[in-house]
Short mmCIF file of C-alpha atoms in Angstrom, two decimals:
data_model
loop_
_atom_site.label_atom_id
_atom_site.label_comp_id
_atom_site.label_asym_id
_atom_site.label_seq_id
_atom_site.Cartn_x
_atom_site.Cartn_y
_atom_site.Cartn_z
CA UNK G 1 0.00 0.00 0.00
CA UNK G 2 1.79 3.63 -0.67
CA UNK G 3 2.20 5.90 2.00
CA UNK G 4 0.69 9.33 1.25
CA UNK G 5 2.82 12.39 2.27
CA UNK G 6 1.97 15.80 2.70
CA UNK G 7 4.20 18.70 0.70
CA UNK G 8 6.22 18.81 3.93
CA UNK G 9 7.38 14.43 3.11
CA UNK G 10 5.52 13.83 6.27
CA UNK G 11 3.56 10.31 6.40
CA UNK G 12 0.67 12.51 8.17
CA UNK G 13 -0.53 13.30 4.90
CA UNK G 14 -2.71 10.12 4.75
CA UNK G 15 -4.35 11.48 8.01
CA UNK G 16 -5.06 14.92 6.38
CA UNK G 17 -6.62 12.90 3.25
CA UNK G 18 -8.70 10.81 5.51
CA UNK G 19 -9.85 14.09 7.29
CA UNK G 20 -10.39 16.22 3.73
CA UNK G 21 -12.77 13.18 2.66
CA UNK G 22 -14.58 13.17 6.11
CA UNK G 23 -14.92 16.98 5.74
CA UNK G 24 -16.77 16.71 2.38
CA UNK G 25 -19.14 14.26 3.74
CA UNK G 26 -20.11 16.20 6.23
CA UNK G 27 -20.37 19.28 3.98
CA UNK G 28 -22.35 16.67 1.47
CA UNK G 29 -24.99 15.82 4.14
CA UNK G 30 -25.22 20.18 5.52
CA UNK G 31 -25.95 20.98 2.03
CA UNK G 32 -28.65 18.23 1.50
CA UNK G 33 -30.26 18.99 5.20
CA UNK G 34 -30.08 22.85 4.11
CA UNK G 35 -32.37 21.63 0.92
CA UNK G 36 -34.55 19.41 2.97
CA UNK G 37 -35.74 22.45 5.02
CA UNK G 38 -36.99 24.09 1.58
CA UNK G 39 -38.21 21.28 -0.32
CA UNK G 40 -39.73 18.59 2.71
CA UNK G 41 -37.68 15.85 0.67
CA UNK G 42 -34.54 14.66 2.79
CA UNK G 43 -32.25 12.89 0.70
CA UNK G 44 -28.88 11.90 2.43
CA UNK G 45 -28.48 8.52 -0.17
CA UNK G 46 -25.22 7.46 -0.98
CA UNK G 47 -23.24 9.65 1.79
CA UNK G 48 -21.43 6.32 3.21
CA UNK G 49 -23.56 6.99 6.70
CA UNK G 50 -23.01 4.35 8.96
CA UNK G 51 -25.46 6.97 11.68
CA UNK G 52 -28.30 8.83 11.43
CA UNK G 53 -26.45 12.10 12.41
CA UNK G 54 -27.88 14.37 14.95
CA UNK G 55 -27.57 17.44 12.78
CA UNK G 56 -30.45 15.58 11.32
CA UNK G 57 -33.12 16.25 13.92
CA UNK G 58 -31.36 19.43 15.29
CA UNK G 59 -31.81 20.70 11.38
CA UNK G 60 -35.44 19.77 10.62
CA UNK G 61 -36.91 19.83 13.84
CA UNK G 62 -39.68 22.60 12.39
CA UNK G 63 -39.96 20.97 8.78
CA UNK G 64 -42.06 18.52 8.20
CA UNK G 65 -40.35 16.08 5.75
CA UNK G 66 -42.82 13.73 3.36
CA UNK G 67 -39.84 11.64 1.95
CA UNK G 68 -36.76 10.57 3.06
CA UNK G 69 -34.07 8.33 1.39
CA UNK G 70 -30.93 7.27 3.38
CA UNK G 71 -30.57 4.71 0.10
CA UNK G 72 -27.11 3.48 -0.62
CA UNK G 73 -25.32 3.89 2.96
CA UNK G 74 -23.96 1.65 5.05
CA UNK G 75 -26.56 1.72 8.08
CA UNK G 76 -27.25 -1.21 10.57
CA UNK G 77 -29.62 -0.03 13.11
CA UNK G 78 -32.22 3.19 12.68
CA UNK G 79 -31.82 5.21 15.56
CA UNK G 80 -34.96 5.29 18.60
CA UNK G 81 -35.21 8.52 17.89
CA UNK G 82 -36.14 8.82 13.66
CA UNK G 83 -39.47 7.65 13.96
CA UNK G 84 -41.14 9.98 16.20
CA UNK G 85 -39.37 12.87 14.61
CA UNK G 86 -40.41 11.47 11.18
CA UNK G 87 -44.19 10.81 12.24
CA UNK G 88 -45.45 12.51 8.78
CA UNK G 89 -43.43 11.20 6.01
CA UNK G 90 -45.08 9.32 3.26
CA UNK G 91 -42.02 7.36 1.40
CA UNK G 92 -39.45 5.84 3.10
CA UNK G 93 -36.50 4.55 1.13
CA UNK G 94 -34.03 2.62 3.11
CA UNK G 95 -32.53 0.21 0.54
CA UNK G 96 -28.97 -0.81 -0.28
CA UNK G 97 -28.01 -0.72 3.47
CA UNK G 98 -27.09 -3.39 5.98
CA UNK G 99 -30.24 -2.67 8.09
CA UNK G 100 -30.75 -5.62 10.95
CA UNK G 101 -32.62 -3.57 13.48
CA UNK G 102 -35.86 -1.28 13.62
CA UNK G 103 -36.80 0.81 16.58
CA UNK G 104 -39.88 -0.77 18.17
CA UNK G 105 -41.69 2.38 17.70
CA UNK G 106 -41.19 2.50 13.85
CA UNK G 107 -45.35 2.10 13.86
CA UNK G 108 -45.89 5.55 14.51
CA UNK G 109 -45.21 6.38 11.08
CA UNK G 110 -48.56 5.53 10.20
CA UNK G 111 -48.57 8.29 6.99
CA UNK G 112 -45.58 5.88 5.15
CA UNK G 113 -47.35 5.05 1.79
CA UNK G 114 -44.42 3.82 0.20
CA UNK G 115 -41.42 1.94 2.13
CA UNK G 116 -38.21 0.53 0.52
CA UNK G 117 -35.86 -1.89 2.40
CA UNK G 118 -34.65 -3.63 -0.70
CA UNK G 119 -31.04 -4.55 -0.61
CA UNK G 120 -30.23 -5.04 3.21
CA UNK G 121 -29.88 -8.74 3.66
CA UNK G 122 -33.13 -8.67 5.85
CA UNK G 123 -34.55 -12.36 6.92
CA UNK G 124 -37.66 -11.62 8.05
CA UNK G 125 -40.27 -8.83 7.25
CA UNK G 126 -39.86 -6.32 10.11
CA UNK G 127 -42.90 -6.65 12.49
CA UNK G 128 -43.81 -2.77 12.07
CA UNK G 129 -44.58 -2.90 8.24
CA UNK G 130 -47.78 -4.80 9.71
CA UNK G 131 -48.82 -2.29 10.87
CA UNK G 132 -48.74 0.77 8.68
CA UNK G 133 -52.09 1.47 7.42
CA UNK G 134 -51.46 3.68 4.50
CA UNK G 135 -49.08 1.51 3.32
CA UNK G 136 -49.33 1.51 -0.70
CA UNK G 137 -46.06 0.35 -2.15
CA UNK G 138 -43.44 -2.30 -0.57
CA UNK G 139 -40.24 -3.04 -1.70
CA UNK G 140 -38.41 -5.84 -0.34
CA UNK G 141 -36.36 -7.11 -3.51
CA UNK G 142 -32.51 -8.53 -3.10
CA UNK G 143 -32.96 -9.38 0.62
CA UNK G 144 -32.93 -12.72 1.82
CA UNK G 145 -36.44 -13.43 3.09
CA UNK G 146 -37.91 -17.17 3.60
CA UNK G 147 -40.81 -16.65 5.28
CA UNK G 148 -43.54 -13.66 5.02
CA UNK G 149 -46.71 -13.19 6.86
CA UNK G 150 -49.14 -13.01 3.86
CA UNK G 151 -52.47 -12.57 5.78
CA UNK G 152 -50.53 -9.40 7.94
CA UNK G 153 -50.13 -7.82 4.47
CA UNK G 154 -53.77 -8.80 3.37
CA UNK G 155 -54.91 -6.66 6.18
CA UNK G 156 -53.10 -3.56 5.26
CA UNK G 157 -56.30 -1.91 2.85
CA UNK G 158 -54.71 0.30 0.59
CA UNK G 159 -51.60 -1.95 0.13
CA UNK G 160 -51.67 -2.35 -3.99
CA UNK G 161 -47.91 -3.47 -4.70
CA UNK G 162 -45.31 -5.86 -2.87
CA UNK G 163 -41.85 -6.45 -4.75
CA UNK G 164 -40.10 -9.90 -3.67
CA UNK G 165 -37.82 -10.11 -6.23
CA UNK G 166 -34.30 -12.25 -5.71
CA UNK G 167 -35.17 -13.16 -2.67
CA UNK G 168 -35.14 -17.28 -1.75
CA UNK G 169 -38.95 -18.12 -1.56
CA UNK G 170 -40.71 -21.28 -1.31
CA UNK G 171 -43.17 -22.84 -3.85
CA UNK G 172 -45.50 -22.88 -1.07
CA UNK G 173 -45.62 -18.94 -0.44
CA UNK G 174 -45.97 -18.44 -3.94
CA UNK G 175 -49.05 -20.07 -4.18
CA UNK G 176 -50.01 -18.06 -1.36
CA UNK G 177 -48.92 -15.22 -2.88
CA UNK G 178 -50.89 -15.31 -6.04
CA UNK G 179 -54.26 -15.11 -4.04
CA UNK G 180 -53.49 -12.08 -2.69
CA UNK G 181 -55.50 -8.86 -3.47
CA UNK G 182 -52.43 -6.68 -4.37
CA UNK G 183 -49.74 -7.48 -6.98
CA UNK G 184 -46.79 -9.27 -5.96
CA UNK G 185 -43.13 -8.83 -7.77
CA UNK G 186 -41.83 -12.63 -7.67
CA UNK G 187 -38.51 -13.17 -9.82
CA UNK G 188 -39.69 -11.87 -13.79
CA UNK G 189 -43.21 -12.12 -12.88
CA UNK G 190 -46.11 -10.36 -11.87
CA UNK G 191 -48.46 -12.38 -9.49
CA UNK G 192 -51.76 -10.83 -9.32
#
């Protein structure tokens, strides 16, 4: 590996790069939480978060955002704290992260018409997409999900399209699948 140096020939010059690249980050994610306050659309995808930062809340803590996409990061966890200060948004895009665990409260987000966790390895459907009644649109393609709760999603009224692309479904659930009232994404196929 080559050892960066600074104009001076000191070996701290990897340090300052590792610094510069942290700096623009962080200037990356002001500038989209300055746009967020005018246009109620927070979009901090592809900003290599592996937090939440609490510049978030401190930023938009008198906007009311409708969509959010942290898309493309490198989250695990959402913090305790998103969902209550995201009560009104209406899409949700959390794909392409490593996302294992959900704050219990993520419910409270009962306005979420559209919700995206496509790409983050998940196993299992997260218990709180049950129960999101305005739910519309779920995407939940390239994950690794066996089993589903097909009558939870039934009872969700409005729900019109579920995407289950590439992920490792049994025969069985597929035939469940295709009596369901919305349209399911399976593979190539549309199941209606």
């Amino acid at each position: 590996m080559p050892i960066l140096v600074n104009k001076r020939g000191s070996q701290k010059g990897h340090f300052y790069v590792g610094r510069c690249r942290m700096a623009s980050g962080t200037a990356l994610v002001a500038r989209r939480l300055r746009d967020a306050q005018e246009t109620q659309c927070l979009d901090l995808s592809e900003c290599d978060l592996t937090k939440v930062p609490d510049a978030v809340y401190m930023m938009l803590k008198s906007v009311t955002v409708h969509k959010c996409t942290m898309a493309n990061n490198l989250l695990r966890k959402i913090p305790p704290k998103f969902p209550s200060n995201f009560k009104q948004l209406k899409e949700l895009d959390l794909s392409g992260n490593k996302l294992n665990q959900f704050p219990a409260d993520m419910h409270v987000m009962q306005g979420i018409q559209v919700l995206n966790l496509s790409g983050n390895g998940l196993e299992s459907v997260p218990p709180f997409v049950y129960s999101l009644p305005n739910l519309q649109e779920l995407h939940l393609q390239n994950n690794c999900l066996m089993g589903i709760e097909v009558s939870r999603l039934e009872d969700i009224d409005g729900l019109g399209h579920v995407n289950l692309q590439n992920n490792p479904i049994s025969d069985d659930l597929k035939s469940q699948l295709q009596s369901c009232k919305f349209t399911v994404l399976l593979g190539n196929d549309a199941v209606s």
